[in-house]
Short mmCIF file of C-alpha atoms in Angstrom, two decimals:
data_model
loop_
_atom_site.label_atom_id
_atom_site.label_comp_id
_atom_site.label_asym_id
_atom_site.label_seq_id
_atom_site.Cartn_x
_atom_site.Cartn_y
_atom_site.Cartn_z
CA MET A 172 17.21 142.26 133.49
CA LYS A 173 19.35 144.11 133.03
CA LEU A 174 19.93 145.95 129.76
CA ALA A 175 23.30 144.35 128.51
CA SER A 176 26.11 146.97 128.32
CA GLY A 177 26.93 149.28 124.91
CA ASN A 178 23.42 147.89 124.30
CA PRO A 179 22.21 150.66 121.51
CA ALA A 180 19.08 152.23 121.40
CA ARG A 181 16.97 150.77 118.61
CA ALA A 182 14.38 152.47 116.49
CA ARG A 183 11.80 150.54 116.50
CA ASP A 184 10.03 151.80 113.07
CA GLU A 185 12.59 151.28 110.77
CA ASP A 186 12.46 148.32 108.16
CA ALA A 187 14.19 146.76 105.53
CA ILE A 188 13.38 148.79 103.02
CA GLY A 189 14.69 152.01 103.96
CA THR A 190 14.11 154.92 101.92
CA PRO A 191 13.21 153.59 97.63
CA PRO A 192 14.98 154.64 94.86
CA ALA A 193 13.28 156.60 92.20
CA THR A 194 13.56 152.59 89.86
CA PRO A 195 14.49 149.44 90.75
CA THR A 196 18.61 148.74 90.22
CA LEU A 197 18.93 146.58 87.19
CA VAL A 198 22.10 144.28 87.37
CA PRO A 199 23.15 142.48 84.23
CA ALA A 200 21.82 139.15 84.61
CA ALA A 201 25.62 137.53 82.62
CA ARG A 202 26.94 138.18 85.40
CA TYR A 203 25.82 134.68 86.96
CA TYR A 204 27.08 132.79 83.97
CA SER A 205 29.41 134.17 82.14
CA ALA A 206 32.59 132.65 81.09
CA GLU A 207 34.32 136.03 80.78
CA PHE A 208 32.64 137.22 83.98
CA ALA A 209 33.71 134.75 86.02
CA ARG A 210 37.53 134.64 84.13
CA LEU A 211 37.65 138.85 84.95
CA GLU A 212 36.46 137.62 88.44
CA ALA A 213 39.78 135.18 89.39
CA GLU A 214 41.93 137.71 87.40
CA ARG A 215 40.83 141.07 88.99
CA MET A 216 38.74 140.28 92.25
CA TRP A 217 39.82 136.78 93.63
CA PRO A 218 43.74 137.27 94.70
CA ARG A 219 42.78 140.87 95.62
CA VAL A 220 40.10 140.29 98.62
CA TRP A 221 40.43 138.84 102.16
CA GLN A 222 38.58 135.72 102.42
CA LEU A 223 37.83 133.59 105.50
CA ALA A 224 39.37 130.32 104.68
CA CYS A 225 39.46 127.79 108.01
CA MET A 226 38.97 127.95 111.60
CA VAL A 227 42.53 128.72 114.20
CA ASP A 228 41.05 125.56 115.65
CA HIS A 229 42.35 123.93 112.35
CA VAL A 230 45.51 125.28 112.62
CA ASN A 231 46.40 126.48 116.50
CA GLU A 232 49.26 123.59 117.13
CA PRO A 233 52.69 123.53 115.39
CA GLY A 234 52.63 121.19 112.43
CA ASP A 235 49.08 122.27 111.86
CA TYR A 236 48.33 122.87 107.61
CA PHE A 237 45.02 123.69 105.76
CA GLU A 238 44.87 123.95 102.52
CA TYR A 239 42.78 126.84 101.29
CA ARG A 240 41.18 126.62 97.90
CA CYS A 241 38.77 129.25 95.84
CA GLY A 242 38.65 128.84 91.75
CA PRO A 243 41.99 128.15 90.90
CA TYR A 244 43.80 129.72 93.38
CA ALA A 245 45.17 127.38 96.56
CA VAL A 246 46.67 128.72 99.85
CA LEU A 247 48.87 126.64 102.43
CA ILE A 248 48.00 128.20 106.20
CA VAL A 249 50.79 126.58 108.49
CA ARG A 250 51.72 126.73 111.92
CA GLY A 251 54.80 127.07 112.86
CA ASP A 252 56.98 125.12 115.30
CA ASP A 253 57.31 129.12 116.68
CA GLY A 254 53.76 129.06 117.33
CA MET A 255 53.43 131.75 113.77
CA LEU A 256 50.74 131.43 111.46
CA ARG A 257 51.67 131.94 107.98
CA ALA A 258 50.42 131.05 104.20
CA PHE A 259 52.11 130.04 101.25
CA GLN A 260 50.78 129.81 97.89
CA ASN A 261 50.43 126.29 97.62
CA ALA A 262 53.21 125.48 94.72
CA CYS A 263 56.39 123.77 94.52
CA ARG A 264 58.99 126.57 93.50
CA HIS A 265 60.35 123.32 90.70
CA ARG A 266 57.34 122.97 89.21
CA GLY A 267 54.58 124.31 91.22
CA ASN A 268 53.41 120.81 92.73
CA SER A 269 50.66 121.22 95.36
CA LEU A 270 52.78 120.82 98.18
CA CYS A 271 50.08 119.63 100.73
CA VAL A 272 46.15 118.88 99.73
CA GLY A 273 43.49 119.33 102.68
CA SER A 274 44.42 119.38 106.09
CA GLY A 275 46.39 118.01 108.99
CA SER A 276 48.77 117.92 111.76
CA GLY A 277 52.07 116.80 112.80
CA LEU A 278 53.94 118.47 109.72
CA ARG A 279 57.62 119.06 110.61
CA GLU A 280 58.71 120.75 106.76
CA LEU A 281 57.34 120.82 103.58
CA LYS A 282 58.04 117.94 100.89
CA CYS A 283 57.44 118.36 97.50
CA GLY A 284 56.04 114.63 96.62
CA TYR A 285 56.97 114.93 93.14
CA HIS A 286 61.03 115.74 93.47
CA GLY A 287 61.18 115.99 97.24
CA TRP A 288 62.22 119.50 97.33
CA THR A 289 62.00 120.81 101.21
CA TRP A 290 61.03 124.15 103.45
CA THR A 291 60.70 124.78 106.48
CA LEU A 292 57.20 125.29 108.09
CA ALA A 293 58.68 129.18 107.79
CA GLY A 294 59.03 128.81 103.78
CA ASP A 295 62.66 128.70 103.99
CA LEU A 296 64.26 125.78 101.28
CA LYS A 297 66.31 123.33 102.89
CA ARG A 298 67.04 120.86 100.30
CA VAL A 299 67.16 120.01 97.12
CA PRO A 300 67.95 117.14 95.86
CA ASP A 301 70.78 116.78 92.73
CA ARG A 302 71.32 119.94 94.07
CA LYS A 303 74.34 120.57 91.33
CA GLY A 304 72.31 119.77 88.55
CA PHE A 305 70.46 123.50 88.85
CA GLY A 306 74.60 124.83 88.71
CA ALA A 307 74.88 127.70 91.33
CA LEU A 308 71.02 127.57 92.59
CA ARG A 309 70.50 129.71 96.33
CA MET A 310 68.51 128.77 97.55
CA SER A 311 67.14 132.28 99.74
CA ASP A 312 66.43 132.99 96.09
CA PHE A 313 63.38 130.10 95.98
CA PRO A 314 61.09 130.75 99.52
CA LEU A 315 57.61 129.81 99.54
CA LEU A 316 55.60 132.66 97.90
CA PRO A 317 53.85 134.34 100.91
CA VAL A 318 50.02 135.23 101.44
CA HIS A 319 49.01 138.14 104.09
CA VAL A 320 47.10 135.88 106.79
CA ASP A 321 45.16 137.26 110.11
CA VAL A 322 42.82 136.86 112.78
CA TRP A 323 39.56 137.77 113.76
CA ALA A 324 37.46 136.31 116.68
CA GLY A 325 38.88 133.12 115.60
CA MET A 326 38.79 133.25 111.89
CA VAL A 327 41.75 132.72 109.44
CA PHE A 328 41.51 135.53 106.58
CA VAL A 329 43.91 135.35 103.46
CA ASN A 330 44.35 137.41 100.80
CA LEU A 331 47.00 136.45 98.30
CA ASP A 332 47.46 140.78 97.29
CA PRO A 333 51.25 141.60 98.59
CA GLU A 334 50.12 145.18 98.64
CA ALA A 335 46.69 144.62 100.98
CA MET A 336 44.95 146.77 102.92
CA PRO A 337 45.12 145.30 107.05
CA LEU A 338 42.58 142.75 107.47
CA THR A 339 40.79 145.30 110.35
CA GLU A 340 40.30 147.78 108.04
CA TYR A 341 38.35 145.79 105.55
CA LEU A 342 36.07 144.74 108.09
CA GLU A 343 35.07 148.52 109.00
CA ALA A 344 32.61 148.80 111.37
CA ILE A 345 32.20 145.31 112.04
CA PRO A 346 34.33 144.32 114.86
CA GLU A 347 33.40 147.72 117.48
CA ASP A 348 29.82 146.87 116.34
CA ILE A 349 29.79 142.88 116.99
CA ALA A 350 32.55 143.51 120.30
CA TRP A 351 28.70 143.36 122.54
CA CYS A 352 28.81 139.73 121.63
CA ARG A 353 32.28 138.18 122.33
CA LEU A 354 32.61 136.59 119.00
CA GLU A 355 35.95 134.74 120.09
CA ASP A 356 33.98 132.89 122.98
CA PHE A 357 32.74 130.41 119.55
CA ARG A 358 34.41 127.19 118.51
CA CYS A 359 33.47 125.93 115.33
CA TYR A 360 33.18 122.41 115.77
CA ALA A 361 32.14 121.30 112.15
CA THR A 362 32.56 122.93 108.56
CA LEU A 363 29.59 121.64 106.20
CA THR A 364 30.70 122.19 102.40
CA VAL A 365 27.77 121.71 100.24
CA ALA A 366 28.24 121.50 95.74
CA VAL A 367 25.35 123.14 94.16
CA GLU A 368 24.78 123.64 90.97
CA ALA A 369 25.04 127.38 91.17
CA ASN A 370 27.10 130.36 90.84
CA TRP A 371 29.12 132.03 93.83
CA LYS A 372 26.64 134.86 93.79
CA THR A 373 24.17 133.33 93.15
CA ILE A 374 24.92 131.26 96.44
CA ALA A 375 25.72 135.06 98.62
CA ASP A 376 22.54 136.75 97.36
CA GLY A 377 20.63 133.91 99.28
CA TYR A 378 22.14 135.19 102.00
CA SER A 379 21.85 138.74 101.89
CA GLU A 380 18.63 140.06 101.58
CA THR A 381 15.47 138.82 103.67
CA TYR A 382 12.72 139.52 101.19
CA HIS A 383 12.31 135.95 100.25
CA ILE A 384 11.39 134.79 104.27
CA GLN A 385 7.64 135.90 103.24
CA THR A 386 7.52 133.29 100.12
CA LEU A 387 10.25 130.14 100.47
CA HIS A 388 10.38 130.22 104.23
CA PRO A 389 6.45 130.02 105.41
CA GLU A 390 7.80 128.33 108.89
CA LEU A 391 10.75 131.18 110.11
CA LEU A 392 8.06 133.84 108.96
CA ARG A 393 5.71 133.09 111.57
CA CYS A 394 8.75 133.67 114.29
CA VAL A 395 10.86 136.32 113.22
CA ASP A 396 9.72 139.94 111.93
CA ASP A 397 11.18 140.52 108.84
CA VAL A 398 9.72 144.35 108.36
CA HIS A 399 11.66 146.07 110.77
CA ALA A 400 15.06 144.49 109.85
CA PRO A 401 17.33 147.65 109.59
CA GLN A 402 20.34 147.74 107.46
CA ARG A 403 23.58 149.30 107.54
CA ILE A 404 26.37 150.25 104.45
CA TRP A 405 29.62 150.25 105.32
CA GLY A 406 31.85 149.46 102.09
CA HIS A 407 33.13 146.18 102.02
CA THR A 408 30.55 145.03 104.69
CA GLY A 409 26.67 145.67 105.57
CA LYS A 410 24.33 144.05 108.10
CA SER A 411 21.05 143.68 108.47
CA ASP A 412 19.08 142.85 112.61
CA GLN A 413 15.98 140.83 112.67
CA PRO A 414 14.26 140.12 115.60
CA TYR A 415 13.37 136.66 116.16
CA GLY A 416 10.36 134.95 118.67
CA VAL A 417 8.03 138.01 117.64
CA PRO A 418 5.46 137.13 114.75
CA SER A 419 6.09 139.17 111.03
CA PRO A 420 3.83 142.44 110.92
CA ARG A 421 2.34 140.74 107.71
CA PHE A 422 0.24 138.08 109.60
CA ASP A 423 -1.26 141.71 111.22
CA GLY A 424 -1.65 139.89 114.75
CA THR A 425 -3.78 136.86 113.89
CA LEU A 426 -0.59 134.32 115.52
CA THR A 427 -0.69 133.40 118.90
CA ASP A 428 1.80 133.10 121.27
CA GLN A 429 1.63 129.21 120.78
CA ASP A 430 1.87 129.68 117.25
CA VAL A 431 4.96 131.86 117.31
CA TRP A 432 6.73 129.53 119.32
CA ASP A 433 6.24 126.26 118.05
CA ALA A 434 7.26 127.79 114.72
CA TYR A 435 10.64 128.88 116.50
CA VAL A 436 10.69 125.33 117.75
CA TYR A 437 10.45 123.97 114.58
CA THR A 438 12.77 126.08 112.94
CA GLN A 439 15.62 126.20 115.46
CA GLY A 440 14.49 125.16 118.80
CA ALA A 441 17.94 123.52 118.80
CA LEU A 442 19.25 127.19 119.90
CA MET A 443 17.68 127.06 122.81
CA GLY A 444 17.87 123.22 123.82
CA ALA A 445 14.11 122.54 122.76
CA ALA A 446 13.32 118.76 120.72
CA ALA A 447 10.32 119.04 118.15
CA GLY A 448 7.41 119.49 119.49
CA THR A 449 7.98 120.64 122.82
CA PRO A 450 4.93 122.86 124.53
CA PHE A 451 4.89 126.65 124.99
CA PRO A 452 5.84 126.50 129.06
CA ALA A 453 2.64 128.42 129.12
CA ASP A 454 1.95 127.54 132.98
CA LYS A 455 5.75 128.81 134.17
CA ARG A 456 5.61 132.21 131.69
CA LEU A 457 6.13 134.99 134.70
CA PRO A 458 3.83 137.73 134.36
CA GLY A 459 4.31 140.31 132.00
CA GLN A 460 6.84 137.59 130.08
CA THR A 461 6.45 137.59 126.27
CA VAL A 462 7.33 134.77 123.34
CA GLN A 463 10.66 136.58 123.13
CA ASP A 464 11.73 136.23 127.30
CA VAL A 465 10.20 132.60 127.25
CA ILE A 466 12.82 131.62 124.55
CA ALA A 467 15.73 134.26 126.38
CA ASP A 468 14.84 132.03 129.29
CA HIS A 469 15.18 129.31 128.11
CA THR A 470 18.56 130.29 125.86
CA ARG A 471 20.60 131.06 128.76
CA ALA A 472 19.30 127.74 130.67
CA PHE A 473 20.23 125.39 127.39
CA ALA A 474 23.72 127.95 127.59
CA ALA A 475 24.52 127.17 131.64
CA SER A 476 23.38 123.25 131.49
CA ARG A 477 27.00 123.70 129.16
CA GLY A 478 28.77 125.81 131.35
CA VAL A 479 28.43 128.68 129.91
CA ASP A 480 26.86 132.20 131.47
CA LEU A 481 24.22 134.46 129.91
CA ASP A 482 23.21 136.32 132.50
CA TRP A 483 24.89 139.54 130.69
CA ALA A 484 22.62 138.98 127.98
CA ASP A 485 18.95 140.74 127.88
CA THR A 486 16.20 138.96 125.82
CA ASP A 487 17.06 141.71 122.88
CA ARG A 488 20.41 140.17 122.99
CA ILE A 489 19.65 136.54 123.08
CA THR A 490 16.96 137.07 119.90
CA ARG A 491 17.82 139.89 117.76
CA LEU A 492 20.05 138.00 114.65
CA HIS A 493 22.42 140.72 113.74
CA GLN A 494 23.70 139.58 109.96
CA TYR A 495 26.75 140.41 109.18
CA ASN A 496 27.69 140.87 105.23
CA VAL A 497 31.38 140.74 103.83
CA PHE A 498 32.12 141.35 100.58
CA PRO A 499 32.52 139.27 98.66
CA ASN A 500 31.27 135.93 99.49
CA MET A 501 31.11 136.17 103.35
CA THR A 502 28.33 136.31 106.05
CA PHE A 503 27.71 135.44 109.91
CA LEU A 504 24.79 135.55 111.54
CA THR A 505 25.16 136.27 115.58
CA ASN A 506 23.22 137.14 118.31
CA ALA A 507 24.32 135.79 122.69
CA ASP A 508 24.22 132.51 121.80
CA HIS A 509 24.84 131.64 118.08
CA LEU A 510 26.70 132.19 115.65
CA THR A 511 26.49 130.34 111.82
CA ILE A 512 29.46 131.60 108.99
CA MET A 513 28.63 131.01 105.62
CA CYS A 514 31.05 131.73 102.40
CA SER A 515 30.46 130.83 98.61
CA ARG A 516 32.76 130.12 96.45
CA PRO A 517 33.56 129.17 92.64
CA GLY A 518 32.90 125.75 91.17
CA VAL A 519 34.32 124.14 88.09
CA ASP A 520 32.98 126.87 85.65
CA PRO A 521 29.98 129.75 86.05
CA ASP A 522 26.67 127.31 87.32
CA HIS A 523 28.36 125.56 89.99
CA GLY A 524 29.69 126.54 93.05
CA GLU A 525 30.21 125.62 97.33
CA MET A 526 28.03 126.57 100.04
CA VAL A 527 30.37 126.14 102.83
CA MET A 528 28.71 126.67 106.57
CA PHE A 529 31.83 126.83 109.70
CA LEU A 530 29.04 125.46 112.81
CA MET A 531 29.80 126.96 115.85
CA THR A 532 29.40 126.87 119.52
CA ARG A 533 29.87 128.97 122.53
CA MET A 534 31.83 127.59 124.91
CA ALA A 535 32.14 127.86 128.55
CA PRO A 536 35.59 129.54 129.88
CA GLY A 537 38.88 127.41 129.59
CA ALA A 538 37.45 124.81 127.47
CA PRO A 539 39.77 122.78 125.32
CA HIS A 540 40.24 123.70 121.66
CA THR A 541 38.94 121.08 119.43
CA LYS A 542 39.71 120.61 115.66
CA PRO A 543 36.61 120.93 113.69
CA THR A 544 35.34 118.23 111.20
CA ASP A 545 35.56 118.88 107.92
CA VAL A 546 32.11 116.78 105.96
CA ARG A 547 31.82 117.30 101.92
CA MET A 548 28.39 116.95 100.29
CA ALA A 549 26.44 116.91 97.45
CA ALA A 550 23.16 119.24 97.59
CA ALA A 551 21.01 116.43 97.34
CA ASP A 552 22.32 114.93 100.46
CA ALA A 553 22.21 117.90 102.43
CA GLU A 554 19.34 118.77 105.15
CA PRO A 555 21.47 121.27 107.58
CA GLY A 556 17.65 122.46 109.01
CA VAL A 557 14.88 123.54 108.05
CA VAL A 558 15.65 126.88 106.57
CA LEU A 559 19.60 125.97 104.83
CA THR A 560 17.83 122.97 103.03
CA GLN A 561 14.78 125.36 101.40
CA ASP A 562 17.70 127.82 100.88
CA ILE A 563 19.86 125.03 99.16
CA GLN A 564 16.57 123.37 97.18
CA ILE A 565 15.99 126.49 95.54
CA LEU A 566 19.27 127.20 94.10
CA PRO A 567 19.38 125.01 90.85
CA GLY A 568 16.55 126.67 89.67
CA LEU A 569 17.68 130.23 90.18
CA GLN A 570 20.50 129.47 88.48
CA ARG A 571 18.83 127.85 84.98
CA GLY A 572 16.38 131.09 85.21
CA LEU A 573 19.19 133.25 85.17
CA ARG A 574 20.14 131.58 81.80
CA GLN A 575 17.07 132.04 80.07
CA PRO A 576 17.78 134.09 76.86
CA GLY A 577 14.73 137.15 77.80
CA PHE A 578 16.01 137.42 81.13
CA THR A 579 18.95 140.06 80.89
CA HIS A 580 18.95 141.94 84.26
CA LEU A 581 17.99 141.33 87.89
CA VAL A 582 15.35 143.82 89.27
CA LEU A 583 15.88 144.76 92.48
CA SER A 584 14.88 146.86 95.33
CA SER A 585 15.92 148.74 98.41
CA GLU A 586 15.51 146.08 100.31
CA GLU A 587 18.09 144.05 98.42
CA ARG A 588 20.54 147.20 99.04
CA ARG A 589 23.28 144.21 100.54
CA VAL A 590 23.03 142.47 97.19
CA ILE A 591 23.28 145.63 95.24
CA ASN A 592 26.25 146.65 97.41
CA MET A 593 28.46 143.25 96.54
CA HIS A 594 27.79 144.35 93.28
CA ARG A 595 29.12 147.36 93.43
CA ASN A 596 32.70 146.32 94.89
CA LEU A 597 32.88 143.56 91.53
CA GLU A 598 32.16 146.47 89.73
CA ARG A 599 35.15 148.32 91.30
CA TYR A 600 37.39 145.21 91.81
CA LEU A 601 36.86 144.51 87.48
CA ASP A 602 37.21 147.78 86.90
CA LEU A 603 34.03 147.83 84.53
CA PRO A 604 33.40 150.42 81.46
CA GLU A 605 30.12 151.77 82.61
CA SER A 606 28.15 150.41 79.32
CA GLU A 607 28.90 146.79 82.10
CA ARG A 608 27.18 148.86 84.95
CA MET A 609 24.30 148.43 87.27
CA THR A 610 21.60 151.37 86.21
CA GLY A 611 18.48 152.56 88.04
CA GLY A 612 18.14 152.88 91.71
CA ASP A 613 21.20 154.10 93.15
CA ALA A 614 23.05 152.48 91.53
CA CYS A 615 24.88 155.72 89.04
CA ALA A 616 24.82 157.61 92.32
CA GLN A 617 26.80 155.40 94.76
CA GLN A 618 29.31 154.13 92.11
#
């Protein structure tokens, strides 16, 4: 098959480690459970970063609204009568009551349910009951407080900082790097929010490195090259590329094509429409085809059954997973016919957080827009596939271990550089003194 336009040449011998540092990077463990550190995050970091709030399909029609919460902050995203997308701090200017909770449709105005102060969908105050009691109250003095909102590839981002850099600048090289994938053709059919007993960083770390695959995900290891997975760091962002449909080099060639196929079907067969136990179609394999090629053919056929044309994507585009991290709490994993977006958010205290998954599917051109279904559940009830379930189940033990008195620092390798980069950005936003920063590794050289 013809190589997809723009497909970069890849160094197949690049690995996830890169050039090892002289020593490991040491990160103070207290960052994951300290109430004071969480306070600094809420004061200096969360109000100043771009965060994924929802999808355009949550707020696609006039009168649609979505409330985004992160720690103590609440942002109300509204589609106006004029079709404009706006965001406001979710607080009545009278006494601070939240104007809307959750998400919905059909709004014609924003009315506080406490005392009835009312705003237009553009945020202009238009009605105050018993206004004379306030004396010389000028309506124009009390609009809803605006929040920066922007859209990229169907994702709605917000930033509470009045002087925030543009979203496109914040995303750095990502939009250009992944432009070939046509992310705007994906639609979110559901979000899953899982309450977990772990800090938001504990959650985020799990999707910022591949070092854990060989131990936590033995089934996945049989169908992914976790070694030759080159990484890039840009600043707020980073990425990792991983080939799927091949065995990990750790097996040293001992796995058969059947083994690789079975592992792929078991861990992610749904991506190519293959039910559990689907046998390897050896009799239908064309001469010279690899297991990756067979997976790619099945994925194209599954896409075609949904009216989606993937003839533009070669085997590498379909089987290589590109994982992008966006500081502080977002990652998305994508290839030609797959997109999963994940975020972590702080909970009621530093030992609790939320894992949020945006579940996506590529749609045929002209497909109608539908509002995603939003589901919330406890970690004990969440089973979003073999691999993600394993990720969720390990989190409480991770968080407990971080709190043990003898565990003073995380010890990170260069393979975990995306975790290190998250902490590097944290140190910058929190303006930590030198005595509280990371040590060892390349940390000091990259402040």
